């Protein structure tokens, strides 16, 4: 039994005075490539981290929902399932409460529960701690109430909870990664039709390592900027007469950009953030990069994805404008120290970068990044290997 699993079982007993009916886990994720493509019907390629959120839970017959977290300040959050209403921005408990709301709204027979959580997924690091919390809750309730839902359906309900209950306009990538990833693989997801493929990603066998550099910073700009980028992409699709930017073929990018130049009406009303043509260029080139990465992985050429990762970073920095000084420094210092490729991962404006390195060079690269952060006066980053791990599962 892992220490997190044991802590969750013990924590449950300490808080609720009985043993839990079961224990479930869901992981955090990093996205190898395909950033901000998931709300444009595009392609993504995330993998699950070994870091998990564990839920110890029991059903309750009385419609009361009690939530407690070993990592959060404050005591038990107690709610009535009948009273749940969308409540944008109301703390960590809104994520699991949103799951109960979304399941019930879908007409599923879910009642109350006692839940205690323990997590090793870093929060605010762009590693999807919220999706781990949502998906572990959905899986626990699925089992406790015998709902019989499959993983993709749980992921869609979790996204609905986050969009409609918590009020975050995220795509489907993080929840699908938490629900559907498998050990030793990256998950190729087509976010239009939700078809998936497990792509073998055995870094160790190739003598490689993927490092996560958690910059430990989160810039406030991130809040409204995500919605702004999303609205800009949707405006671009409208201006180009396509259902989503996914429908602009890479081979027709220049034509699409020329067309946008003739349509100033495509610019966002707020006038902030990048021009729509730059957003379009990122999405179209990023979908193409995902396909190129997949082709190289299918050909067994893992090292060859390095330059595509680095090109993805440049696109997020220059066209999508969601990088920041710390992320750029993580990427630049890792490349200067010999990394095969590096990019920011996740929503942007802080959080984490990914570095692909020869295993023999990984320690040296990590040290070089840490030194560069110190020299620039940034707080020390947290650096750890991303080992492709399992998705959500029942533990006991
Ligand atoms: C966040 C969102 C995802 C996705 C990424 C960017 O993690 O939750 O849906 O849009 O940003 O790729």
Coordinates of C-alpha atoms and ligand atoms in Angstrom, one line a residue:
X1 CA 0.0 0.0 0.0
X2 CA 1.4 3.4 -0.9
X3 CA 1.9 6.0 1.8
X4 CA -0.8 8.2 0.1
X5 CA -3.2 5.3 0.1
X6 CA -2.5 4.6 3.8
X7 CA -2.8 8.3 4.7
X8 CA -6.2 8.5 2.9
X9 CA -7.6 5.4 4.8
X10 CA -6.3 6.7 8.1
X11 CA -7.4 10.2 7.4
X12 CA -10.9 9.0 6.6
X13 CA -11.1 7.0 9.9
X14 CA -9.8 10.0 11.9
X15 CA -12.4 12.4 10.3
X16 CA -15.5 10.2 10.0
X17 CA -14.8 7.6 12.7
X18 CA -15.2 4.5 10.5
X19 CA -13.3 2.6 7.7
X20 CA -14.1 3.8 4.2
X21 CA -16.0 1.6 1.7
X22 CA -13.2 2.0 -0.8
X23 CA -10.1 3.9 -2.0
X24 CA -9.6 5.3 -5.5
X25 CA -6.8 7.2 -7.2
X26 CA -6.5 9.6 -10.2
X27 CA -3.2 11.1 -11.5
X28 CA -2.0 14.5 -12.5
X29 CA -0.7 14.9 -16.1
X30 CA 1.8 16.6 -18.3
X31 CA 0.9 17.3 -21.9
X32 CA 3.7 16.2 -24.3
X33 CA 2.4 18.4 -27.1
X34 CA -0.9 19.8 -28.3
X35 CA -1.5 22.9 -26.2
X36 CA -4.8 24.9 -26.3
X37 CA -5.9 22.6 -29.1
X38 CA -8.5 20.8 -27.1
X39 CA -11.1 23.6 -27.2
X40 CA -10.5 23.8 -31.0
X41 CA -11.5 20.2 -31.7
X42 CA -7.8 19.4 -32.2
X43 CA -5.2 16.8 -31.1
X44 CA -3.5 16.4 -27.7
X45 CA -0.9 13.9 -26.4
X46 CA -0.8 13.9 -22.5
X47 CA 0.6 11.3 -20.2
X48 CA -0.3 10.6 -16.6
X49 CA 2.2 11.3 -13.8
X50 CA 2.9 9.0 -10.9
X51 CA 1.5 11.7 -8.6
X52 CA -2.1 11.0 -7.6
X53 CA -5.0 12.3 -5.6
X54 CA -6.5 9.5 -3.5
X55 CA -10.1 9.5 -2.3
X56 CA -11.3 7.4 0.6
X57 CA -15.1 7.3 0.4
X58 CA -18.3 5.8 1.6
X59 CA -21.9 6.3 0.4
X60 CA -24.4 8.0 2.7
X61 CA -28.1 7.3 2.4
X62 CA -29.3 10.7 3.6
X63 CA -28.2 13.0 0.7
X64 CA -25.5 14.7 2.7
X65 CA -22.1 15.2 1.1
X66 CA -19.2 15.7 3.4
X67 CA -15.8 16.5 1.9
X68 CA -12.4 16.8 3.7
X69 CA -8.9 17.2 2.4
X70 CA -5.7 16.4 4.2
X71 CA -4.0 19.1 2.2
X72 CA -6.5 22.0 2.6
X73 CA -7.0 24.3 5.5
X74 CA -10.3 24.2 7.2
X75 CA -12.5 21.4 8.4
X76 CA -15.2 19.3 6.8
X77 CA -17.2 20.9 4.0
X78 CA -20.8 19.8 4.4
X79 CA -23.4 20.2 1.7
X80 CA -26.8 18.7 0.7
X81 CA -26.9 17.1 -2.7
X82 CA -30.4 18.5 -3.3
X83 CA -29.1 22.1 -2.7
X84 CA -26.1 22.0 -5.1
X85 CA -26.1 24.9 -7.5
X86 CA -23.3 26.1 -9.8
X87 CA -21.0 28.4 -7.7
X88 CA -18.1 29.9 -9.6
X89 CA -14.9 30.3 -7.6
X90 CA -15.9 28.7 -4.3
X91 CA -12.7 26.9 -3.3
X92 CA -11.4 23.3 -3.6
X93 CA -14.7 21.6 -2.6
X94 CA -16.4 23.1 -5.6
X95 CA -14.6 20.5 -7.8
X96 CA -16.0 17.4 -6.1
X97 CA -19.3 19.1 -5.4
X98 CA -19.5 19.9 -9.1
X99 CA -19.1 16.2 -9.9
X100 CA -22.0 15.2 -7.7
X101 CA -24.0 18.0 -9.4
X102 CA -23.1 16.9 -12.9
X103 CA -23.9 13.3 -12.3
X104 CA -27.3 14.2 -10.8
X105 CA -28.0 16.6 -13.6
X106 CA -27.3 13.8 -16.0
X107 CA -30.2 11.9 -14.3
X108 CA -27.9 9.5 -12.5
X109 CA -28.9 8.1 -9.1
X110 CA -26.2 9.6 -6.9
X111 CA -26.8 10.3 -3.3
X112 CA -24.6 11.6 -0.5
X113 CA -21.1 10.5 0.5
X114 CA -18.3 11.0 3.0
X115 CA -15.0 11.6 1.3
X116 CA -11.5 12.3 2.5
X117 CA -8.7 13.2 0.0
X118 CA -4.9 13.0 0.1
X119 CA -2.8 14.2 -2.8
X120 CA 0.7 14.2 -4.1
X121 CA -0.2 16.2 -7.3
X122 CA 1.4 19.6 -7.0
X123 CA -1.3 22.3 -7.0
X124 CA -1.0 25.5 -9.2
X125 CA 1.8 23.8 -11.2
X126 CA -0.1 23.3 -14.4
X127 CA -0.2 19.5 -13.7
X128 CA -4.0 19.2 -13.5
X129 CA -4.5 18.7 -9.8
X130 CA -8.1 19.8 -10.3
X131 CA -8.8 17.2 -13.0
X132 CA -7.3 14.5 -10.7
X133 CA -9.7 15.7 -7.9
X134 CA -12.7 15.6 -10.2
X135 CA -12.0 12.3 -11.8
X136 CA -11.2 10.5 -8.6
X137 CA -14.5 11.7 -7.2
X138 CA -16.4 10.7 -10.3
X139 CA -14.8 7.2 -10.3
X140 CA -15.5 6.7 -6.5
X141 CA -19.2 7.7 -7.0
X142 CA -19.5 5.5 -10.1
X143 CA -18.5 2.5 -8.0
X144 CA -20.3 3.4 -4.8
X145 CA -23.6 4.0 -6.6
X146 CA -23.1 1.2 -9.3
X147 CA -23.5 3.7 -12.2
X148 CA -21.6 1.6 -14.7
X149 CA -20.2 4.6 -16.6
X150 CA -17.1 4.1 -18.7
X151 CA -13.9 6.3 -18.4
X152 CA -14.6 8.6 -21.3
X153 CA -18.1 9.4 -20.0
X154 CA -16.7 10.1 -16.5
X155 CA -14.2 12.5 -18.1
X156 CA -16.9 14.3 -20.0
X157 CA -19.0 14.7 -16.9
X158 CA -15.9 16.0 -15.0
X159 CA -15.4 18.6 -17.7
X160 CA -19.0 19.6 -17.5
X161 CA -18.6 20.0 -13.7
X162 CA -15.6 22.2 -14.2
X163 CA -17.2 24.3 -17.0
X164 CA -20.7 24.7 -15.6
X165 CA -20.3 24.3 -11.8
X166 CA -16.9 25.7 -11.1
X167 CA -17.0 28.2 -14.0
X168 CA -13.7 27.4 -15.7
X169 CA -14.0 27.1 -19.5
X170 CA -11.4 24.3 -19.9
X171 CA -11.3 21.7 -22.7
X172 CA -11.5 17.9 -22.3
X173 CA -7.8 17.0 -22.2
X174 CA -7.0 17.0 -18.5
X175 CA -10.0 15.0 -17.4
X176 CA -9.5 12.4 -20.2
X177 CA -5.8 12.1 -19.3
X178 CA -6.7 11.5 -15.6
X179 CA -9.4 9.0 -16.6
X180 CA -7.9 7.1 -19.6
X181 CA -4.0 7.2 -19.5
X182 CA -2.1 3.9 -19.1
X183 CA 1.3 3.1 -17.8
X184 CA 4.2 3.4 -20.3
X185 CA 2.1 5.4 -22.8
X186 CA 1.1 8.8 -24.0
X187 CA -2.6 9.2 -24.9
X188 CA -3.3 10.5 -28.4
X189 CA -6.8 12.1 -28.2
X190 CA -8.8 13.6 -31.0
X191 CA -10.9 16.1 -29.1
X192 CA -13.5 16.3 -31.8
X193 CA -14.8 12.7 -31.8
X194 CA -13.0 11.7 -28.6
X195 CA -11.3 8.7 -30.3
X196 CA -8.1 7.7 -28.4
X197 CA -5.0 5.7 -29.0
X198 CA -2.4 4.6 -26.4
X199 CA 1.0 5.5 -27.9
X200 CA 3.9 3.5 -26.4
X201 CA 6.3 6.0 -24.8
X202 CA 9.0 4.0 -23.1
X203 CA 11.6 6.6 -22.2
X204 CA 13.7 4.4 -20.0
X205 CA 14.2 1.7 -22.7
X206 CA 15.6 4.4 -24.9
X207 CA 17.9 5.8 -22.3
X208 CA 15.9 9.0 -22.1
X209 CA 14.2 11.0 -19.4
X210 CA 11.4 13.5 -19.4
X211 CA 11.9 16.2 -16.7
X212 CA 9.1 18.4 -15.3
X213 CA 10.4 21.8 -14.2
X214 CA 7.8 23.3 -11.9
X215 CA 8.6 27.0 -11.9
X216 CA 6.5 27.4 -8.7
X217 CA 5.0 30.6 -10.1
X218 CA 1.5 31.4 -11.2
X219 CA 0.8 34.7 -12.8
X220 CA -2.5 36.4 -12.2
X221 CA -2.9 37.1 -15.8
X222 CA -3.7 33.5 -16.4
X223 CA -7.2 33.7 -15.1
X224 CA -8.9 35.8 -17.8
X225 CA -6.3 35.1 -20.4
X226 CA -7.4 31.5 -20.9
X227 CA -11.0 32.6 -21.7
X228 CA -9.7 35.4 -23.8
X229 CA -7.6 33.0 -26.0
X230 CA -10.5 30.6 -26.3
X231 CA -12.8 33.4 -27.4
X232 CA -10.2 34.6 -29.9
X233 CA -9.9 31.1 -31.4
X234 CA -13.7 30.8 -31.7
X235 CA -13.8 34.2 -33.3
X236 CA -11.1 33.1 -35.8
X237 CA -13.1 30.0 -36.7
X238 CA -16.2 32.1 -37.3
X239 CA -14.3 34.5 -39.5
X240 CA -12.9 31.6 -41.5
X241 CA -16.3 30.0 -41.8
X242 CA -15.2 26.7 -40.2
X243 CA -16.7 24.8 -37.3
X244 CA -13.4 24.9 -35.3
X245 CA -9.8 25.9 -36.0
X246 CA -9.1 22.2 -36.3
X247 CA -10.8 22.4 -39.7
X248 CA -8.1 24.7 -41.1
X249 CA -5.6 22.3 -42.9
X250 CA -1.9 23.0 -42.3
X251 CA -1.4 23.2 -46.0
X252 CA -4.0 26.1 -46.2
X253 CA -2.5 28.1 -43.3
X254 CA -1.1 31.0 -45.5
X255 CA -4.5 31.4 -47.3
X256 CA -6.3 31.4 -44.0
X257 CA -4.0 34.1 -42.5
X258 CA -4.3 36.2 -45.6
X259 CA -8.1 36.0 -45.4
X260 CA -8.0 37.1 -41.7
X261 CA -5.9 40.1 -42.6
X262 CA -8.8 41.3 -44.8
X263 CA -11.3 40.9 -41.9
X264 CA -10.5 43.2 -39.1
X265 CA -13.9 42.3 -37.5
X266 CA -12.3 39.0 -36.4
X267 CA -10.4 40.8 -33.6
X268 CA -11.6 40.3 -30.0
X269 CA -13.8 43.1 -28.7
X270 CA -11.6 43.7 -25.7
X271 CA -8.6 44.5 -27.9
X272 CA -6.2 42.7 -25.5
X273 CA -4.0 39.7 -26.1
X274 CA -2.6 38.5 -29.4
X275 CA -4.2 39.2 -32.8
X276 CA -6.6 36.4 -34.0
X277 CA -4.2 35.6 -36.9
X278 CA -1.5 34.7 -34.3
X279 CA -3.9 32.5 -32.4
X280 CA -4.9 30.8 -35.6
X281 CA -1.3 30.2 -36.6
X282 CA -0.5 28.6 -33.2
X283 CA -3.5 26.2 -33.3
X284 CA -3.0 25.1 -36.9
X285 CA 0.8 24.6 -36.5
X286 CA 0.3 22.9 -33.1
X287 CA -2.1 20.3 -34.5
X288 CA 0.4 19.6 -37.2
X289 CA 3.2 19.2 -34.6
X290 CA 1.1 16.7 -32.7
X291 CA 0.7 14.6 -35.8
X292 CA 4.4 14.9 -36.5
X293 CA 5.3 13.8 -33.0
X294 CA 2.9 10.8 -33.3
X295 CA 4.6 9.8 -36.6
X296 CA 8.0 9.9 -35.0
X297 CA 6.9 8.0 -32.0
X298 CA 5.2 5.4 -34.2
X299 CA 8.5 5.1 -36.1
X300 CA 10.3 4.5 -32.8
X301 CA 12.3 7.8 -33.1
X302 CA 11.7 9.3 -29.7
X303 CA 14.7 11.6 -29.8
X304 CA 13.4 13.1 -33.0
X305 CA 10.5 14.7 -31.2
X306 CA 12.8 17.1 -29.4
X307 CA 12.8 19.9 -32.0
X308 CA 9.0 19.7 -32.3
X309 CA 8.6 20.2 -28.6
X310 CA 10.9 23.3 -28.8
X311 CA 9.1 24.6 -31.8
X312 CA 5.8 24.2 -29.8
X313 CA 7.3 26.4 -27.1
X314 CA 8.2 29.2 -29.5
X315 CA 4.7 29.1 -30.9
X316 CA 3.1 29.4 -27.4
X317 CA 5.5 32.2 -26.5
X318 CA 5.4 34.2 -29.7
X319 CA 2.0 33.5 -31.3
X320 CA -0.2 32.5 -28.3
X321 CA 1.6 34.7 -25.9
X322 CA 1.1 32.6 -22.8
X323 CA 4.6 32.0 -21.7
X324 CA 6.5 34.0 -19.0
X325 CA 10.1 34.8 -18.0
X326 CA 10.4 31.7 -15.8
X327 CA 9.1 29.2 -18.4
X328 CA 11.3 30.8 -21.1
X329 CA 14.3 30.5 -18.9
X330 CA 13.5 26.9 -18.0
X331 CA 13.4 26.0 -21.7
X332 CA 16.4 28.1 -22.8
X333 CA 18.7 27.0 -20.0
X334 CA 17.7 23.3 -20.5
X335 CA 18.4 23.6 -24.2
X336 CA 21.7 25.4 -23.6
X337 CA 22.7 22.6 -21.2
X338 CA 22.1 19.9 -23.9
X339 CA 18.4 19.0 -23.7
X340 CA 16.9 17.4 -26.8
X341 CA 13.8 19.6 -26.6
X342 CA 11.8 21.6 -24.1
X343 CA 8.5 23.4 -23.9
X344 CA 6.1 24.9 -21.4
X345 CA 3.1 22.5 -20.7
X346 CA -0.4 23.3 -19.6
X347 CA -2.4 26.5 -19.6
X348 CA 0.6 28.9 -19.4
X349 CA 1.5 32.0 -17.4
X350 CA 3.5 30.0 -15.0
X351 CA 3.3 26.3 -14.0
X352 CA 5.6 23.8 -15.5
X353 CA 7.9 23.1 -18.4
X354 CA 8.9 19.8 -19.9
X355 CA 12.5 18.8 -20.8
X356 CA 13.4 15.8 -23.0
X357 CA 16.9 14.7 -22.1
X358 CA 19.4 11.8 -22.4
X359 CA 19.1 10.1 -19.1
X360 CA 22.9 10.5 -18.7
X361 CA 22.6 14.3 -19.1
X362 CA 19.4 14.8 -17.1
X363 CA 21.1 15.6 -13.8
X364 CA 23.5 18.1 -15.4
X365 CA 20.6 19.8 -17.2
X366 CA 18.5 20.0 -14.0
X367 CA 21.4 21.6 -12.2
X368 CA 21.9 24.1 -15.0
X369 CA 18.3 25.1 -14.9
X370 CA 18.4 25.5 -11.1
X371 CA 21.5 27.7 -11.4
X372 CA 20.0 29.8 -14.1
X373 CA 16.9 30.4 -11.9
X374 CA 19.1 31.5 -9.0
X375 CA 21.2 33.8 -11.2
X376 CA 18.0 35.5 -12.5
X377 CA 16.7 35.9 -8.9
X378 CA 13.7 33.5 -9.4
X379 CA 12.7 31.1 -6.7
X380 CA 14.1 27.6 -7.1
X381 CA 12.2 25.4 -9.4
X382 CA 11.1 21.8 -8.4
X383 CA 12.4 19.3 -10.9
X384 CA 11.4 15.7 -11.2
X385 CA 11.1 13.0 -13.9
X386 CA 7.8 12.4 -15.6
X387 CA 7.3 8.6 -15.7
X388 CA 4.3 7.7 -17.9
X389 CA 1.9 6.2 -15.3
X390 CA -1.6 4.7 -15.0
X391 CA -4.9 6.6 -15.1
X392 CA -7.7 6.6 -12.5
X393 CA -8.2 3.3 -10.7
X394 CA -9.8 1.6 -7.7
X395 CA -7.1 0.8 -5.1
X396 CA -9.1 -1.1 -2.5
Ligands
LIG1 C1 -5.6 23.7 -19.3 C2 -7.0 23.2 -19.6 C3 -7.0 22.2 -20.8 C4 -6.1 22.7 -21.9 C5 -4.8 23.2 -21.4 C6 -4.0 23.9 -22.5 O1 -4.9 22.6 -18.7 O2 -7.7 22.7 -18.5 O3 -8.3 21.9 -21.2 O4 -6.8 23.7 -22.7 O5 -5.0 24.2 -20.4 O6 -3.6 22.9 -23.5

